[in-house]
Coordinates of C-alpha atoms in Angstrom, one line a residue:
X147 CA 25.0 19.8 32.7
X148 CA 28.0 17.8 31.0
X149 CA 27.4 20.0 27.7
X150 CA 25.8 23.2 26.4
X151 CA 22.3 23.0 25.3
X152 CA 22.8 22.6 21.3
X153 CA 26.7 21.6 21.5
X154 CA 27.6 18.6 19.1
X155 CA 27.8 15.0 20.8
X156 CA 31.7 14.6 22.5
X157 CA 31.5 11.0 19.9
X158 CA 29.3 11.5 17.2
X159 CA 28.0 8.3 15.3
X160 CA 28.0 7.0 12.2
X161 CA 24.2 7.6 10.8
X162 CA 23.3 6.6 7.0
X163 CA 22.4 9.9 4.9
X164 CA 19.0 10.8 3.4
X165 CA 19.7 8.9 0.2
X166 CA 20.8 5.5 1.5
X167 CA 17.9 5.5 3.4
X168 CA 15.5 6.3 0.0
X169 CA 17.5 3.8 -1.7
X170 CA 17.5 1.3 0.8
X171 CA 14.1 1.7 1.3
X172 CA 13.1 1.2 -2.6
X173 CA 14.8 -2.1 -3.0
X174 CA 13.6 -3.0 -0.1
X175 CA 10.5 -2.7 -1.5
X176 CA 11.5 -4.0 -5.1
X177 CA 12.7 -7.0 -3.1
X178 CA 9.4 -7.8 -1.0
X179 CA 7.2 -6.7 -4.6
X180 CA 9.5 -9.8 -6.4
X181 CA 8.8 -11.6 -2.7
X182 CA 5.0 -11.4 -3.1
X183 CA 4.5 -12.5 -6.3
X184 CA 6.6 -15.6 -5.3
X185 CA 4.5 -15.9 -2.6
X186 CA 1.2 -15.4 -4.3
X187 CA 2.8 -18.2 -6.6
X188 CA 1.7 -15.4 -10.1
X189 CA 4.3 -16.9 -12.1
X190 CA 3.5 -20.5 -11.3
X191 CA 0.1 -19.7 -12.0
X192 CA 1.2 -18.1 -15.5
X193 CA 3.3 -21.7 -16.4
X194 CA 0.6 -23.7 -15.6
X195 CA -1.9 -21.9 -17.8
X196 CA 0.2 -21.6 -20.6
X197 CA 0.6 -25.5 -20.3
X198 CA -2.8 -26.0 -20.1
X199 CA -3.8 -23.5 -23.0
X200 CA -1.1 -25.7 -25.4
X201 CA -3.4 -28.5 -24.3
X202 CA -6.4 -27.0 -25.5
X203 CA -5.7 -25.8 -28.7
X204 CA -3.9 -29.3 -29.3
X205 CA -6.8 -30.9 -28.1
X206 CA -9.7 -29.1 -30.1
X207 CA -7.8 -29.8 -33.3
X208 CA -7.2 -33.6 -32.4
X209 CA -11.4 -33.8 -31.5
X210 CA -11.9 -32.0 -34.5
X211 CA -10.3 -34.3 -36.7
X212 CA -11.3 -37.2 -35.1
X213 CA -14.6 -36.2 -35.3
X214 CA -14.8 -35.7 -39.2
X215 CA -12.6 -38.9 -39.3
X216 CA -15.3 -41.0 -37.2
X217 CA -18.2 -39.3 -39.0
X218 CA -17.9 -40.2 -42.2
X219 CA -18.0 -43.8 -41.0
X220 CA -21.1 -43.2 -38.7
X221 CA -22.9 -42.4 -41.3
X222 CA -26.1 -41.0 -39.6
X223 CA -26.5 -44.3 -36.9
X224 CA -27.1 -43.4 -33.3
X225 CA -23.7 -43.1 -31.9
X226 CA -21.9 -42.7 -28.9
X227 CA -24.5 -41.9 -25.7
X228 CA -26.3 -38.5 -24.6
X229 CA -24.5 -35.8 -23.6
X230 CA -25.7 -34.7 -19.8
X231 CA -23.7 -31.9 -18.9
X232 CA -23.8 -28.7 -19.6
X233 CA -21.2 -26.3 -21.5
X234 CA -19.0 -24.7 -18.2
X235 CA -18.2 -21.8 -20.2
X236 CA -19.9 -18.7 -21.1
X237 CA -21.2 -18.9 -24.8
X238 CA -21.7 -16.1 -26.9
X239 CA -24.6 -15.1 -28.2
X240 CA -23.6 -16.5 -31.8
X241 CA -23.6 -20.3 -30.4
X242 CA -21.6 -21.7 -33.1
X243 CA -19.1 -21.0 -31.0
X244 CA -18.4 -23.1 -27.4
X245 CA -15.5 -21.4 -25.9
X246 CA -12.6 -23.5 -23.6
X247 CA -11.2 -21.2 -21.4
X248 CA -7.7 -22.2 -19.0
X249 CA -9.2 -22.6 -15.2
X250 CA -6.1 -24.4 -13.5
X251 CA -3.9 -22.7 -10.9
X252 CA -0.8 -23.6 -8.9
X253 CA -2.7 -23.8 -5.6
X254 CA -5.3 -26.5 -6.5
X255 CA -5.1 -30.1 -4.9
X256 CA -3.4 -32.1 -7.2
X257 CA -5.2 -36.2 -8.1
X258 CA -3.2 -39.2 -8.1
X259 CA -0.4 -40.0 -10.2
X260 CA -1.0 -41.1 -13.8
X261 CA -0.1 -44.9 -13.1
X262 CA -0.4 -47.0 -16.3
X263 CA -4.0 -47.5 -16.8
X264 CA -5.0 -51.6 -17.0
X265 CA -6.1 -53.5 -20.2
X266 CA -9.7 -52.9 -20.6
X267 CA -12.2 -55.6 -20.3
X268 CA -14.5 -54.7 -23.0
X269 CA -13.0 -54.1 -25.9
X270 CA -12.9 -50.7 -27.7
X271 CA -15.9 -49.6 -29.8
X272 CA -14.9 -51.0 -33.8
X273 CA -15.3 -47.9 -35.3
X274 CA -13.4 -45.6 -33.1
X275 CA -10.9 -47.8 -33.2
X276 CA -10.7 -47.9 -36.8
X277 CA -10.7 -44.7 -37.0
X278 CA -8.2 -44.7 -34.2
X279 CA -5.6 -46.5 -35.9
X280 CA -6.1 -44.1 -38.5
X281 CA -5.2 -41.2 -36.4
X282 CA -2.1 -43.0 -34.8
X283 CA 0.8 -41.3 -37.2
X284 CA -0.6 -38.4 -36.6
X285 CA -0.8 -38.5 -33.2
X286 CA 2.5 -39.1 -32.6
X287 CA 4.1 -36.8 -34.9
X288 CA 2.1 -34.2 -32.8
X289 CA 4.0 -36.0 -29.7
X290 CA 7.3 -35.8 -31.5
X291 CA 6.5 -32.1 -32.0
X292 CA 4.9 -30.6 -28.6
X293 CA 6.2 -33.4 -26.0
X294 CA 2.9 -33.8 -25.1
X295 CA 0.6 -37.6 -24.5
X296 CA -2.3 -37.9 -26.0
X297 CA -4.9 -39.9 -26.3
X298 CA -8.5 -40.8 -28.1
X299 CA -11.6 -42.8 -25.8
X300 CA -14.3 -44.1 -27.1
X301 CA -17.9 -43.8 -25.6
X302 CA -16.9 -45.8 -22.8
X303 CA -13.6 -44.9 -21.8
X304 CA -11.3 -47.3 -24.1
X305 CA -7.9 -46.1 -25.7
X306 CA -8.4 -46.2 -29.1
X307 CA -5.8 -44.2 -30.8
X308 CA -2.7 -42.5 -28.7
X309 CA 1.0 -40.6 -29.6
X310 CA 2.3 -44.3 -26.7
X311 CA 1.6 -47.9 -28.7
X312 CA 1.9 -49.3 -25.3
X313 CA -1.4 -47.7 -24.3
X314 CA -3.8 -48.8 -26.9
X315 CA -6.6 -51.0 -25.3
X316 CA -6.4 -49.5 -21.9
X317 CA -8.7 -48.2 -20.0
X318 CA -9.4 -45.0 -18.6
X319 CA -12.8 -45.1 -17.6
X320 CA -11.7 -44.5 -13.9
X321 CA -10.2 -41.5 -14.2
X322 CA -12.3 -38.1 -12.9
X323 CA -11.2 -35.8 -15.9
X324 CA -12.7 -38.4 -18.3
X325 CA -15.8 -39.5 -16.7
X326 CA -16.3 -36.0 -17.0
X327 CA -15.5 -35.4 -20.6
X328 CA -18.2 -38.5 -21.5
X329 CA -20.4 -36.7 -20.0
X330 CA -19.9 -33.7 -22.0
X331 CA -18.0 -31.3 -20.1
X332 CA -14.3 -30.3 -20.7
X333 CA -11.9 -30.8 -17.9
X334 CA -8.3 -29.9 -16.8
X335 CA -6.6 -30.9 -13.6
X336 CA -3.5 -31.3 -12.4
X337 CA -1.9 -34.9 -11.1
X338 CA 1.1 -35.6 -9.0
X339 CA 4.0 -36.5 -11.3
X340 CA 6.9 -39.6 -10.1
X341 CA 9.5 -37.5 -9.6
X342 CA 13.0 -38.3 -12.0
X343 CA 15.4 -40.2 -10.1
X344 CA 18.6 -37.2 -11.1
X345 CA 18.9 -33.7 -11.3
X346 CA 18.0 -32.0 -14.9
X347 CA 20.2 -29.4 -16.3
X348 CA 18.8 -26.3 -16.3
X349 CA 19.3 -26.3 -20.2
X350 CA 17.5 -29.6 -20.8
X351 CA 14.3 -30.3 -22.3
X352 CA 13.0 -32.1 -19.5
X353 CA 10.5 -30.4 -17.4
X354 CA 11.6 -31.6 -13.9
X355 CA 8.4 -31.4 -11.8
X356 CA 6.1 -33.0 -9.1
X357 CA 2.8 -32.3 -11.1
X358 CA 1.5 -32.8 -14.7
X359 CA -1.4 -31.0 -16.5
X360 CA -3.9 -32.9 -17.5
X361 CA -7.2 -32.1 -20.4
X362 CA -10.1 -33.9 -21.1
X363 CA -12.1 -32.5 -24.3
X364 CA -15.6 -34.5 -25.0
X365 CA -15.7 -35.3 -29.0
X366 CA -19.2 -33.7 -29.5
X367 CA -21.7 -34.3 -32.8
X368 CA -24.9 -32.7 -31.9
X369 CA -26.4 -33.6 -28.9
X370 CA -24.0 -36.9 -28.2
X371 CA -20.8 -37.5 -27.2
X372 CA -18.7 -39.7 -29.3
X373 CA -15.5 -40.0 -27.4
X374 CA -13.2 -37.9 -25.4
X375 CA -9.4 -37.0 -26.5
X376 CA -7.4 -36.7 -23.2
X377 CA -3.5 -34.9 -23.2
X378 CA -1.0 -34.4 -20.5
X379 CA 2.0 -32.7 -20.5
X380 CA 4.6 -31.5 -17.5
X381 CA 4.5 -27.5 -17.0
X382 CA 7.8 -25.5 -17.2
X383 CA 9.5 -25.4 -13.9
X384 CA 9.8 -21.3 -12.5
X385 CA 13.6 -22.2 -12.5
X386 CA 13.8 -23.3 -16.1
X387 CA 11.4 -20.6 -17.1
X388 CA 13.9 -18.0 -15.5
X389 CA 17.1 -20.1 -17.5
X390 CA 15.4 -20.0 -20.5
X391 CA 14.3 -16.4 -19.9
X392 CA 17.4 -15.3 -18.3
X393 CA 19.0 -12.6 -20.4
X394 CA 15.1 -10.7 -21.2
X395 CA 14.7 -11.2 -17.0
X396 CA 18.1 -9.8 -16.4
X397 CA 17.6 -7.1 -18.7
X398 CA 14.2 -5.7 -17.2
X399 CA 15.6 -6.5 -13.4
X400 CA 18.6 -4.1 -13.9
X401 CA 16.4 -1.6 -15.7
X402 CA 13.8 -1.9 -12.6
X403 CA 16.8 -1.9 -10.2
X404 CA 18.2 1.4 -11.9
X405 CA 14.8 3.1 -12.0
X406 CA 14.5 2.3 -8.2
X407 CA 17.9 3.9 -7.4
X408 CA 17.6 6.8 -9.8
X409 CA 13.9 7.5 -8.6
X410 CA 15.5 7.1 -5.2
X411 CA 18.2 9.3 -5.7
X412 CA 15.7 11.7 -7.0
X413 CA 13.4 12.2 -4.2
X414 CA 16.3 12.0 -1.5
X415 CA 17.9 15.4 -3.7
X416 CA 14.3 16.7 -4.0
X417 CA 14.0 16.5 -0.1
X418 CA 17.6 16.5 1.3
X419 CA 18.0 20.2 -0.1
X420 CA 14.6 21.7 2.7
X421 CA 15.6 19.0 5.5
X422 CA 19.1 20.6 5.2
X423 CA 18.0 24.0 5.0
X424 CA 15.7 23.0 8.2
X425 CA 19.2 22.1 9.9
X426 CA 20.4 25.4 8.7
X427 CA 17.6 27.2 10.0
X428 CA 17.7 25.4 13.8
X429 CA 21.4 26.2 13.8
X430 CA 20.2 30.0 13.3
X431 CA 17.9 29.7 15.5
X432 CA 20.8 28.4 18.1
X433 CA 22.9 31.6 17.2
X434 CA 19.9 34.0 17.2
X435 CA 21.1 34.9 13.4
X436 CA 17.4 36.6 11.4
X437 CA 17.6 33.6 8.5
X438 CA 16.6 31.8 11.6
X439 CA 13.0 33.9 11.8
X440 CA 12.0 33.0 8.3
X441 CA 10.6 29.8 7.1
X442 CA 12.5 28.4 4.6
X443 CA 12.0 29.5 0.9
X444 CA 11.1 26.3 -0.9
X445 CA 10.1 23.5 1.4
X446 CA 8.8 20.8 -1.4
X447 CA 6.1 19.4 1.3
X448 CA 3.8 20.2 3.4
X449 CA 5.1 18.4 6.1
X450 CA 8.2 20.3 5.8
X451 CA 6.2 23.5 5.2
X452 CA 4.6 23.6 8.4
X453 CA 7.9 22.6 10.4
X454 CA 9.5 24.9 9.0
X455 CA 6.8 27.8 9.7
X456 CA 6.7 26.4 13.0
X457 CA 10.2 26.6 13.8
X458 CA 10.2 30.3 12.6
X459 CA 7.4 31.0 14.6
X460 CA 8.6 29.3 18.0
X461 CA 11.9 31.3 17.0
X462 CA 9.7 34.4 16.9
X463 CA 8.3 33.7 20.1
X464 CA 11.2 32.5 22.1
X465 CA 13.0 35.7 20.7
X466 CA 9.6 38.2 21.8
X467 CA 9.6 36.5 25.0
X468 CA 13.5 37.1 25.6
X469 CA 13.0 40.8 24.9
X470 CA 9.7 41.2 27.0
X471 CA 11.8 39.1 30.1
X472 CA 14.7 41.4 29.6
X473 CA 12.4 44.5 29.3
X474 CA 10.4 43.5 32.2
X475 CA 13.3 42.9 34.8
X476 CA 14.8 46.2 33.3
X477 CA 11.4 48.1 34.3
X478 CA 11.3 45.9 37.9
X479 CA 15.0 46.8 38.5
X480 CA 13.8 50.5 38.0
X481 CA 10.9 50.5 39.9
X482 CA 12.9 48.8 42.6
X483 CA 15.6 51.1 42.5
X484 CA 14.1 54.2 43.1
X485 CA 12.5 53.4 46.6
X486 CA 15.3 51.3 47.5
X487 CA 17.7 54.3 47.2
X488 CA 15.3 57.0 48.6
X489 CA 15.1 54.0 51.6
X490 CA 18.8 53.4 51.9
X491 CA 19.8 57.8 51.7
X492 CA 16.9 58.4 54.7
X493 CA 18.4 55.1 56.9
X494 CA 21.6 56.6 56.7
X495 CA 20.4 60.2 57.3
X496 CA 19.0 58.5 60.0
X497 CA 21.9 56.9 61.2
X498 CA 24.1 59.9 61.3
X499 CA 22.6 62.6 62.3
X500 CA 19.3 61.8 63.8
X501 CA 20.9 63.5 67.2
X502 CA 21.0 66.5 65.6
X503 CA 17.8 66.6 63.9
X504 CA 14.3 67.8 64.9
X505 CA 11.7 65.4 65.8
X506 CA 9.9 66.9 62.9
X507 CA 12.4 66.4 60.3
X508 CA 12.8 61.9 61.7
X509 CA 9.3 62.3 61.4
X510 CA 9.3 63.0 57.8
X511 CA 12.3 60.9 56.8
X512 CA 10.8 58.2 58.6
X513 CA 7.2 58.8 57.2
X514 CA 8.9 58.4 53.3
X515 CA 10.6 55.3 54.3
X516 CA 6.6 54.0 55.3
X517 CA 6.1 55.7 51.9
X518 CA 8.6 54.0 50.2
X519 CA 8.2 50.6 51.7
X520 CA 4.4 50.4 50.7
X521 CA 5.1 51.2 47.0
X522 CA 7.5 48.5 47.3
X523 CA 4.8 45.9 48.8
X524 CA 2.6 46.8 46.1
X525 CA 5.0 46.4 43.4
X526 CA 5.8 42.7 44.9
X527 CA 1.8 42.5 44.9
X528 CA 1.1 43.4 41.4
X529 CA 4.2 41.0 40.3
X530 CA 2.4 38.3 41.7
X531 CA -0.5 38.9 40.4
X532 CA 0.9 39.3 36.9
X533 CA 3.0 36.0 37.6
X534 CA -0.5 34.4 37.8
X535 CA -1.9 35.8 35.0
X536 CA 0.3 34.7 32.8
X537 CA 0.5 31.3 34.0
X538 CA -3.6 31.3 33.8
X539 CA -5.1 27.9 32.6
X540 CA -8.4 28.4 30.6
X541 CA -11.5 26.8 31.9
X542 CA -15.0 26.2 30.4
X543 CA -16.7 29.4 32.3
X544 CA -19.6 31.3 31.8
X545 CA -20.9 34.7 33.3
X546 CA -24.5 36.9 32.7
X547 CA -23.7 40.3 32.3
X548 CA -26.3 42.0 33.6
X549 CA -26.3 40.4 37.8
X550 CA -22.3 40.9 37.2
X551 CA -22.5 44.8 36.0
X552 CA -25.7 45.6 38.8
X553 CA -23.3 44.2 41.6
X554 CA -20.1 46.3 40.0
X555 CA -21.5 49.4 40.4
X556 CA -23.9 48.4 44.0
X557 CA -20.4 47.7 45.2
X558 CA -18.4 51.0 43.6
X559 CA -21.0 53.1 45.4
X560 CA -20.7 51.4 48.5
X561 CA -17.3 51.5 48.8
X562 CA -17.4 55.6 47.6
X563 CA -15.1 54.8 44.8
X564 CA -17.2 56.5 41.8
X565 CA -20.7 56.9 40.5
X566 CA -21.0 54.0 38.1
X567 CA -24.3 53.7 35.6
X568 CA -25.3 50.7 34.0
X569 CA -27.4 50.6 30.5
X570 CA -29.7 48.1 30.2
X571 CA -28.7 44.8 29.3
X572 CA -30.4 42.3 27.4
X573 CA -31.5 39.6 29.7
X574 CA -29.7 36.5 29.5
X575 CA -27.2 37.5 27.8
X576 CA -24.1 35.5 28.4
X577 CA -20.1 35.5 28.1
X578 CA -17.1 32.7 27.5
X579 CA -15.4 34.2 31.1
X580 CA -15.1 33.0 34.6
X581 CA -16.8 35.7 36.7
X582 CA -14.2 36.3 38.7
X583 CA -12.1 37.8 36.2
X584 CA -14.2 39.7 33.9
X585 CA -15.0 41.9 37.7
X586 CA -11.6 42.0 38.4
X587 CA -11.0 44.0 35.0
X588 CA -14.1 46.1 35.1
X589 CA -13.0 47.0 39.3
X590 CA -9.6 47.9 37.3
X591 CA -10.8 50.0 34.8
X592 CA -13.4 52.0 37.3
X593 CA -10.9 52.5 39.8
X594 CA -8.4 54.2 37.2
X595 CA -11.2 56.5 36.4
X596 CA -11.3 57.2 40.2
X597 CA -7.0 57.7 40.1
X598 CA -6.9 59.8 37.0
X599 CA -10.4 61.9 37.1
X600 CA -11.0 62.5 40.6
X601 CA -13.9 62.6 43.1
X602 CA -16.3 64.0 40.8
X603 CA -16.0 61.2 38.0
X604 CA -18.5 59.8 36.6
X605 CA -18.7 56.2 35.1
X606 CA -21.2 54.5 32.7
X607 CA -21.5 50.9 31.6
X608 CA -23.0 49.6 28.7
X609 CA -22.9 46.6 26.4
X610 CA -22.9 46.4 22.8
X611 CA -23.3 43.2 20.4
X612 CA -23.0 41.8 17.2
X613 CA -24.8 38.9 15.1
X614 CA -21.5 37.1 14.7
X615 CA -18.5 38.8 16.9
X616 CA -17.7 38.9 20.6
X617 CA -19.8 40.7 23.2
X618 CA -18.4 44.3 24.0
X619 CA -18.6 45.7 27.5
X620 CA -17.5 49.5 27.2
X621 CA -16.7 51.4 30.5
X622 CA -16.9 54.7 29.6
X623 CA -15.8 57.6 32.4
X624 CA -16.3 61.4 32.5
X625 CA -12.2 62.0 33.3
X626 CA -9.2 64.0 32.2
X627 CA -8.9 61.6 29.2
X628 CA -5.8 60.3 27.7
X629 CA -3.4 62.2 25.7
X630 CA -1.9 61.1 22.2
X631 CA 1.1 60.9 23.3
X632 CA 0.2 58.2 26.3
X633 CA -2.5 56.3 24.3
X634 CA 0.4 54.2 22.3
X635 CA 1.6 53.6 25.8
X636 CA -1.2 52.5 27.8
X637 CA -0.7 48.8 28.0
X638 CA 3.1 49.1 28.7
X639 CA 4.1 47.6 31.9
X640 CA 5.1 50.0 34.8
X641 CA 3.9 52.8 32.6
X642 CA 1.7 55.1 34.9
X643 CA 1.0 59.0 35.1
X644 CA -0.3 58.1 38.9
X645 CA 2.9 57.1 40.4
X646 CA 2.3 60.2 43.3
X647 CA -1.3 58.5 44.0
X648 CA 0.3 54.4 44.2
X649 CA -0.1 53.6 41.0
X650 CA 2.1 50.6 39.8
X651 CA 1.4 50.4 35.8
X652 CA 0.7 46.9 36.0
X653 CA -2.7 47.1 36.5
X654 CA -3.9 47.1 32.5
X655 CA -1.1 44.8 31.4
X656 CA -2.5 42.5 34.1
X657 CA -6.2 42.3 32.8
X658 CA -4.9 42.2 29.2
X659 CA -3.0 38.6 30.1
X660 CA -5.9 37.5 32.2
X661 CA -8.6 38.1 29.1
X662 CA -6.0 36.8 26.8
X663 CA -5.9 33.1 28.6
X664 CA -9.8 32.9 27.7
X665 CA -9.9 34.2 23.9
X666 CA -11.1 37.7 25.2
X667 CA -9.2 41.1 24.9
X668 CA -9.4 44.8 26.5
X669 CA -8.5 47.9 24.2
X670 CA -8.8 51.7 24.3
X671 CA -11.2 53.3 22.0
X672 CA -10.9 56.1 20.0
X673 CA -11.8 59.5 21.6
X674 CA -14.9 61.4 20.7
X675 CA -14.1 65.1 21.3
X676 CA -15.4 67.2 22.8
X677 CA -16.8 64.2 25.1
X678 CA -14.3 64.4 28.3
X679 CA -12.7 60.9 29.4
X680 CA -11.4 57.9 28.1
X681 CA -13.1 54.4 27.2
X682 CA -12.3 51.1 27.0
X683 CA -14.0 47.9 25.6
X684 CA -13.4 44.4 26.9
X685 CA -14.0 42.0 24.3
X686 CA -15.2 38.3 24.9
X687 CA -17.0 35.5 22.9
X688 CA -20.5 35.1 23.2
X689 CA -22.2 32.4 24.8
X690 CA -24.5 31.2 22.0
X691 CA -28.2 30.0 23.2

């Protein structure tokens, strides 16, 4: 490898810190927030409703008036013509009141433009247009005012009063939004507007769009509908809305903007501080420093919590796993060097004087070479076997004790080892591991009773359970026992008061990594003087039925 595991890049890059990357990410979103309600087309939506709620209050007060205007000439005759539609709003229980509510929105199909409407045919009804020329002034001061057309039909659609003299004596009877209002329902749409022919300052008056709002209000006296007063005016443009807006707009943006930076700012201090204590604790970890073993002290998330925990503990490990690697070829160095040297002192014993010696004396140098050689081949063995221990995968398994113990101790007394008894065992009674191994720990554990308390040793199996916890096999043996001194030292690897007899130490530290790999586990039990022996209980989960 070019460089050292954990050594800095030879040309480092230029990477944006924590915070730029908060604060680019929070205008980013300010930006696609201010995007989306472009897109959604909100404030168009608000400019046209505004427009058309101008309209309608304009309009109920024109109807209103020409209604009192054109009913004290009526005078109780059967006017106008029956009103067929209903009210589209909700009314209120109280029904003296007939709510008109706004209902337009930017993304509705706009009609036609307004062309000038033609001369009607029939002329307009005489007393709405008496009453008509009546309401002219006012009409148009309300024009001069509020910018906005309007004008008064009759029954049938005739201009009978409007804010324009041009339009008096049209007719409008063609048009959707008045049809309907004869009818007796209020209407607003929206109508492509001729666009103006130059550019309008931003500071003008003139409301430079391609659409116009358009209201229809029926003029209702009880069950008829006299007439219809119909206004139009152009909604504010989102650009002029802004211009005239601009300083209020500008105002709340910067304060937005600055509570996005700040809040930014805040959450890239709030986290920056346990990411770079994270850096600091991998950079521990790297120079095997202890503040690299602890999690750090006030992670703000969980997120960072659990990394953190799980650095420490991967530390923890790494760091167990160096001292067991270095303890464990310490111990295999030993164990090698012993009959290694006893090896190498008879060869050359051998080589230089095995003229002068007696055939008895080669014999016996000779016969602890054999010795020697053996130990080593079972040292090699049991290494192997530990190698695959520990590199176990678990695998669904399943074993029932009783077959597995009968066979145990069928095969112990075939082979002379010891005299194994087995309690009875429930029948069907089942545990989480592969057959295989749970005999090669109980075949450990009886033939150490065999190595440590001789011919005459006695060995008993038995099986105890719980309503919730693991099945517990105890092998129990009639021996020397283990003294307190060995007991904390039982599991150690190479550790063995049988080294004259072959013993390697490996064979406990073995079955403990083999039950480990499937959730099981082997430990010593207390002792129970004055009962002789030692006992030991392998621990696995129970198969539930």
């Amino acid at each position: 490898m070019a460089l050292a595991i954990g050594s800095p890049s030879p040309r480092p890059r230029a990477r944006p810190r924590l915070w730029m990357v908060f604060v680019a990410v929070g205008l980013a979103g300010f930006v696609l927030t201010l995007g989306g309600l472009s897109f959604v087309r909100v404030y168009d939506n608000q400019l046209i409703r505004q427009t058309e709620t101008e309209l309608l209050t304009q309009g109920a007060v024109v109807a209103e008036v020409y209604r009192s205007m054109l009913a004290e000439r009526v005078n109780g005759l059967d006017y106008g013509k029956p009103r067929t539609a209903k009210w589209p709003f909700p009314i209120p229980s109280d029904d003296q009141l007939r709510p008109i509510l706004p209902s337009l929105r930017a993304s509705d199909e706009p009609l036609p433009p307004d062309d000038r409407p033609p001369p009607s045919r029939v002329p307009g009804e005489p007393l709405a247009q008496d009453v008509g020329q009546r309401l002219r002034p006012l009409l148009e001061n309300v024009r001069a005012a509020t910018l906005a057309g309007i004008r008064v039909v009759d029954a049938g659609g005739v201009v009978v009063s409007s804010s324009s003299a041009e339009l008096m004596g049209a007719t409008l009877a063609d048009r959707t939004e008045v049809q309907q209002a004869l009818h007796g329902m209020p209407t607003s749409v929206l109508r492509r507007r001729h666009a103006e022919p130059e550019d309008t300052p931003l500071a003008s008056l003139s409301r430079d769009t391609g659409i116009r709002v358009f209201v229809a209000l029926p003029v209702i006296q009880g069950g008829r509908v006299w007439g219809a007063v119909v206004l139009a005016r152009t909604p504010m443009t989102f650009a002029k809305a802004m211009y005239a807006d601009r300083w209020n707009l500008s105002a709340t943006g910067l304060v937005s903007l600055g509570a996005v930076a700040l809040m930014s700012l805040a959450a890239a201090a709030l986290l920056g501080r346990p990411v770079r204590a994270l850096v600091k604790q991998t950079r521990a970890i790297t120079a095997s420093a202890p503040e690299g073993f602890e999690p750090v002290a006030r992670p703000v998330v969980a997120e960072l919590a659990e990394l953190s925990e799980s650095l420490a503990g991967m530390a923890t490990a790494l760091r167990d796993r160096n001292q067991y690697i270095r303890s464990f070829a310490a111990n295999v160095s030993h164990e090698f060097k012993t009959p290694l040297a006893s090896i190498q002192g008879a060869v050359e014993l051998l080589r230089d004087s095995a003229e002068v010696m007696t055939p008895e004396q080669r014999a016996r140098f000779l016969s602890n070479i054999d010795a020697d050689a053996k130990r080593l081949t079972r040292l090699v063995q049991r290494l192997m076997e530990l190698a695959r221990a520990d590199s176990m995968t678990a695998r669904p398994a399943q074993v029932e004790l009783a077959p597995l113990l009968t066979a145990l101790a069928t095969r112990a007394a075939s082979e002379g080892l010891a005299r194994v008894d087995v309690s009875p065992v429930p029948e069907g009674l089942t545990v989480s591991l592969p057959a295989e191994v749970l005999d090669d720990v109980l075949w450990q554990l009886v033939t150490n009773a065999r190595q440590h308390g001789g011919e005459d040793v006695r060995v008993s199996l038995s099986v105890e359970t719980s309503g919730t916890g693991p099945a517990r096999v105890i092998v129990r043996d009639t021996g020397r026992g283990i003294s307190e001194a060995n007991r904390a030292l039982i599991f150690d690897a190479f550790f063995t008061t049988a080294r004259e007899r072959g013993g390697t130490g490996l064979g406990l530290t073995i079955s403990q990594s083999m039950l480990r790999t499937f959730g099981a586990g082997l430990e010593l039990l207390p002792a129970r003087p004055p009962e002789p022996g030692a006992a030991f209980a392998v621990a696995a989960p129970l198969v539930r039925r």
